[in-house]
Coordinates of C-alpha atoms in Angstrom, one line a residue:
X147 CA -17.0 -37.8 -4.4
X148 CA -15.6 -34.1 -4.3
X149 CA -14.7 -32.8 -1.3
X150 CA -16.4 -29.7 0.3
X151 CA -14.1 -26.6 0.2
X152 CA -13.4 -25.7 3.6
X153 CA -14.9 -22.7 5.1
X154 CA -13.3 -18.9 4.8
X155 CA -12.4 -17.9 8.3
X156 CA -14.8 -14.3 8.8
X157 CA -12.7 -12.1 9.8
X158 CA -14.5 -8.8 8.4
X159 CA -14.6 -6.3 10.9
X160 CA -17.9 -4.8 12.4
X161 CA -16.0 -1.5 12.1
X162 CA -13.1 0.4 10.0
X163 CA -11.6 1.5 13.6
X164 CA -10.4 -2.2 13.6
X165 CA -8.2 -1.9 11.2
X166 CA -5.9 0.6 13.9
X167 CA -6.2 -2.7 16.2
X168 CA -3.0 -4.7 16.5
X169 CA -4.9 -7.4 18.0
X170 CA -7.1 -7.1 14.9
X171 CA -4.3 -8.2 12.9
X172 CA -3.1 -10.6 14.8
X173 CA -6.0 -12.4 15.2
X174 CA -6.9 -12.3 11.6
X175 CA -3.5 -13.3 10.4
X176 CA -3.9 -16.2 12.7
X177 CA -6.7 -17.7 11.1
X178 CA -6.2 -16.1 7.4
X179 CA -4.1 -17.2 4.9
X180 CA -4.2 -14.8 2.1
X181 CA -5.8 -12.2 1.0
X182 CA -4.7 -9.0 -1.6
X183 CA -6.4 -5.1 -0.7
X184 CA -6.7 -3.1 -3.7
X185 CA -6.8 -5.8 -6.6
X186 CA -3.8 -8.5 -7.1
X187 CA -0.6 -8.0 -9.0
X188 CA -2.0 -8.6 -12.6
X189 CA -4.1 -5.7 -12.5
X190 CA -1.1 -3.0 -12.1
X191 CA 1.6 -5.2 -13.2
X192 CA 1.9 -3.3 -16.2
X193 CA 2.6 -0.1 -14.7
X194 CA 5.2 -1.1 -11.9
X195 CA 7.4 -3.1 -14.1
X196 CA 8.3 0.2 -15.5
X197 CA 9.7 1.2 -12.4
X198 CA 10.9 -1.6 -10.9
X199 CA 14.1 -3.6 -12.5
X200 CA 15.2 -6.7 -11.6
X201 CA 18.8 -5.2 -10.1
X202 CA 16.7 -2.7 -7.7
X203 CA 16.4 -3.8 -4.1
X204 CA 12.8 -3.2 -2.9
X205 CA 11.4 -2.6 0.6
X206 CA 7.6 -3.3 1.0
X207 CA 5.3 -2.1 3.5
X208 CA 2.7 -4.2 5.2
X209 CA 3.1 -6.9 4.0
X210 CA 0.6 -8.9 5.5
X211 CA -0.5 -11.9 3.9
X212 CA -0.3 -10.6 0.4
X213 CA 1.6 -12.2 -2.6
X214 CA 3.3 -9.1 -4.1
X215 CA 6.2 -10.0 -3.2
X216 CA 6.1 -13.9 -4.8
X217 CA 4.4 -11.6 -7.7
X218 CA 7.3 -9.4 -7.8
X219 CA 10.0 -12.1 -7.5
X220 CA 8.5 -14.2 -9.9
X221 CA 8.9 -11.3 -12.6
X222 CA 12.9 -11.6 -11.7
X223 CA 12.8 -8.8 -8.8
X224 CA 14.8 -10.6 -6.3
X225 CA 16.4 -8.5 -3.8
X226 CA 13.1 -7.9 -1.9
X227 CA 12.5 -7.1 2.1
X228 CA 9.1 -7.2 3.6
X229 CA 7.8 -5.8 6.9
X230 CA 4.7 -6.1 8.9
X231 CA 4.1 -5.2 12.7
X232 CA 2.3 -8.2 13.3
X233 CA 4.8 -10.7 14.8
X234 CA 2.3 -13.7 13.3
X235 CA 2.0 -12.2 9.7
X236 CA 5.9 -12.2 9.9
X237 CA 6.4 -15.7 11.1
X238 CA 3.7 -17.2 8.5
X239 CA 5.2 -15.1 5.3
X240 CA 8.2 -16.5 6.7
X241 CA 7.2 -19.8 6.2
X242 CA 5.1 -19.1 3.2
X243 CA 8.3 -18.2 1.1
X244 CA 10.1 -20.9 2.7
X245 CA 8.1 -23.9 1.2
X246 CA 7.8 -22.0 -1.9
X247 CA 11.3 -21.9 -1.9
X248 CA 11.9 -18.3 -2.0
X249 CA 14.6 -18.0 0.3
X250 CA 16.4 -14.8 -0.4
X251 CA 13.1 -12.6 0.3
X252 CA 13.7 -10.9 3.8
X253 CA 11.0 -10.7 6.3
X254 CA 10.8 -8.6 9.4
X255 CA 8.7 -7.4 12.5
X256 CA 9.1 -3.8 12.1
X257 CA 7.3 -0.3 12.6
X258 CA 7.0 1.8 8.9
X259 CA 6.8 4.9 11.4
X260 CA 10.7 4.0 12.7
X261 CA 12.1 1.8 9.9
X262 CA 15.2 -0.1 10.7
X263 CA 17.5 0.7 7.9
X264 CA 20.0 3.2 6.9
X265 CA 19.6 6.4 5.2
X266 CA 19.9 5.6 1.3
X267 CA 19.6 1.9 1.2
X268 CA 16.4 1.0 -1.3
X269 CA 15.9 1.6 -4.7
X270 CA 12.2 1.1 -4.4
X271 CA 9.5 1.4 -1.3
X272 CA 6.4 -0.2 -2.1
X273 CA 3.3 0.2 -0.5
X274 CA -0.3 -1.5 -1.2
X275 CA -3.3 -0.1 1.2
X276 CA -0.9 0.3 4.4
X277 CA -0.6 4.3 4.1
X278 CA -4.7 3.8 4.3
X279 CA -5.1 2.6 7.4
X280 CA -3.2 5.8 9.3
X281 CA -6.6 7.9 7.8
X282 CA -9.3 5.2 8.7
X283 CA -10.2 7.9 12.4
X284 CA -8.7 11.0 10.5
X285 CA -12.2 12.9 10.6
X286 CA -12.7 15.5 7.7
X287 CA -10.5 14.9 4.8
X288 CA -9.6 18.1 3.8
X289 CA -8.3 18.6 7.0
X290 CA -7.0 15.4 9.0
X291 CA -6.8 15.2 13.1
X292 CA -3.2 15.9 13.8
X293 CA -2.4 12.6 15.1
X294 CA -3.5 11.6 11.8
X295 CA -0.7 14.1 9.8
X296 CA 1.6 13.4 12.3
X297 CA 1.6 9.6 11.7
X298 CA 1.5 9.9 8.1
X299 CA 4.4 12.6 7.9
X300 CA 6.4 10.2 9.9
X301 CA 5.6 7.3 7.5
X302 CA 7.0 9.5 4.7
X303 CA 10.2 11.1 6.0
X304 CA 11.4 7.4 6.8
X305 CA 10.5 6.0 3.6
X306 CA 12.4 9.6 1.9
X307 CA 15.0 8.6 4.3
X308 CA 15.9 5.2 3.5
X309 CA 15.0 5.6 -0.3
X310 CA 18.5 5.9 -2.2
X311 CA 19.4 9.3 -3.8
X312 CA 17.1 8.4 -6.9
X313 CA 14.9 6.2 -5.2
X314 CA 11.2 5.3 -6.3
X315 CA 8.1 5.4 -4.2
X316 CA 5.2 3.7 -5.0
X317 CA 1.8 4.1 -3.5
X318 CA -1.1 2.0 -4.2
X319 CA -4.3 3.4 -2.5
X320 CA -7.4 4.8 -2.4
X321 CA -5.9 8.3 -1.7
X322 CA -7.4 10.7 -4.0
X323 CA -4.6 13.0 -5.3
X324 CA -6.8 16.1 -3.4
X325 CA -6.6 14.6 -0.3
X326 CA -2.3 13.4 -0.5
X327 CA -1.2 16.7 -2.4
X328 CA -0.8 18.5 1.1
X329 CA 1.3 15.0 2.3
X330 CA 3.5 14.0 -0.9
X331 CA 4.4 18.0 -1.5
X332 CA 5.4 19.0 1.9
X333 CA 8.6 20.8 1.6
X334 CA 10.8 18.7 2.9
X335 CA 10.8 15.9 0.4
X336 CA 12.5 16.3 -2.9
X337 CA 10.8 13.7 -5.0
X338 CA 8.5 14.3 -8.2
X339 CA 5.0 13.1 -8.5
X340 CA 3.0 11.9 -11.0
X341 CA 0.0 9.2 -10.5
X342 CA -2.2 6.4 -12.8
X343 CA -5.3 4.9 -12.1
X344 CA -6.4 1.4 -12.8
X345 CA -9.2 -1.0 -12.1
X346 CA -12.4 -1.0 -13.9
X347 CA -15.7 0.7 -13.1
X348 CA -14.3 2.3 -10.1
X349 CA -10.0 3.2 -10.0
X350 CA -7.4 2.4 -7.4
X351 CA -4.4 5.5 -7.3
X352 CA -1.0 4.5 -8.3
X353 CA 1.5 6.9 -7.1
X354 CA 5.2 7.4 -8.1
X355 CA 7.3 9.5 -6.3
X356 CA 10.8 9.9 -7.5
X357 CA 13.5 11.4 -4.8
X358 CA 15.2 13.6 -6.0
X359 CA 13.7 15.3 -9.7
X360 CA 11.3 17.9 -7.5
X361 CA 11.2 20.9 -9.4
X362 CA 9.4 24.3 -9.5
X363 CA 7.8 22.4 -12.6
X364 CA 6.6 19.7 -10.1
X365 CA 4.7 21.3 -8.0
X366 CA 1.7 19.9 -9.3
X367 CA 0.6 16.5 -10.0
X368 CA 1.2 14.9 -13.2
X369 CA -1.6 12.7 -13.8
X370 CA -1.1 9.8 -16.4
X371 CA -4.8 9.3 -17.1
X372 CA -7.8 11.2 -16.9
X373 CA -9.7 11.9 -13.1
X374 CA -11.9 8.8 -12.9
X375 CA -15.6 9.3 -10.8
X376 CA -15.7 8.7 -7.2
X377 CA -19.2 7.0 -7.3
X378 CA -19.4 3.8 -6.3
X379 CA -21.5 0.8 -5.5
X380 CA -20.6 -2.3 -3.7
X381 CA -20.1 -4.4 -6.7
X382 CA -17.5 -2.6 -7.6
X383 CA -14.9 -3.2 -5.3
X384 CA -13.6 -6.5 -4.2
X385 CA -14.7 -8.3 -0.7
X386 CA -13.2 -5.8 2.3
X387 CA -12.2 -2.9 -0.2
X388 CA -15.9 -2.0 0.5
X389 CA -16.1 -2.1 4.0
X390 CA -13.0 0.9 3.6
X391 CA -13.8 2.7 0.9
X392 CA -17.5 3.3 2.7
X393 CA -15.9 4.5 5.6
X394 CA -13.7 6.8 3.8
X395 CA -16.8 8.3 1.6
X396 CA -18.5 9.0 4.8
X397 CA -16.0 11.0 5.8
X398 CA -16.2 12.7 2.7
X399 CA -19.9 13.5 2.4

């Protein structure tokens, strides 16, 4: 006799605003095991192997309860670190990697607004739906509360700061490039910019930014693929991606 599959914990929030709830997170890490924002691995795969090598030491963002890093390790990408502020996401990817036997992935309780590291020390920062949670209360798009720049600015200098000389970037969002051009330009940054999309009916963003190669022939974005629509219906995303993206086009409209 097979045996009933056990229940998903529901831990989808009655609101966006949540998702700027600590307690939200703990809470929901507490009871949830996994889950990936913004499609798993295999749907980008293909692009971020072409910027991440097996020798480059990578610092991710959030990292939740994801698998990118297993993902990424798996592909030979080794020298990995992962950070979340939730002291119980952090102690469960702990032991996550452990019984998987992934013992030289680094996990730590830490603020992306005041990393821990040293100036120059990663190759790669990765980020996969973090960034979008500072602009889940940032009110009219085109021109975001202050608290809202202010947070995101500070999320940005410190990954420019602890990004070696050449170091990569990559953002994996929602963000339309409209709405991040006034963030990922800002003059004090010296990276270069260019952007794919993948997914199906509707596109997630991929961003590269490479420290470093900004040039007056930068200024703009280089786009690898063509400007996908922005409608969208709730078949389209996966699961909670909904929930956010709908609060983010009523911002919008």
């Amino acid at each position: 006799m097979d045996r009933p599959e056990p229940e998903k914990p529901d831990v989808l929030p009655s609101t966006a605003l949540a998702y700027l709830d600590r307690n939200y997170w703990d809470k929901r890490f507490a009871q949830e095991e996994h889950y990936e924002w913004f499609k798993d691995y295999s749907h980008f795969r293909h692009i971020v192997l072409q910027h991440i090598k097996p020798q480059s030491s990578v610092l991710e963002l959030g990292c939740g309860n994801s698998q990118l890093c297993e993902e990424l390790y798996r592909d030979g990408i080794t020298e990995l670190t992962c950070i979340d502020l939730s002291p119980i996401a952090v102690e469960k990817m702990k032991q996550r990697l452990i019984n998987k036997g992934y013992k030289e992935i680094k996990v730590l309780e830490a603020d992306m607004l005041d990393l821990p590291f040293e100036d120059g020390c990663f190759d790669v920062v990765i980020e996969k739906g973090t960034m979008d949670v500072l602009f889940v209360d940032s009110g009219d798009p085109w021109n975001p509360h202050p608290a809202t720049v202010e947070k995101v600015m500070k999320m940005l200098h410190e990954i420019h700061r602890v990004l070696k000389p050449e170091g990569i970037f990559i953002s994996i969002t929602f963000g339309q490039p409209h709405f991040r051009r006034r963030f990922f330009s800002d003059p004090e940054f010296t990276w270069s910019i260019e952007w794919n999309t993948f997914g199906e009916t509707f596109h997630y963003f991929f961003y590269v930014l490479k420290k470093g190669q900004r040039s007056s022939e930068n200024e703009e974005y280089r786009e690898k693929t063509h400007m996908p629509s922005i409608s969208l219906y709730h078949d389209e995303l996966e699961g909670e991606d909904f929930l956010f993206r709908t609060n983010i086009d009523e911002m919008e409209s």
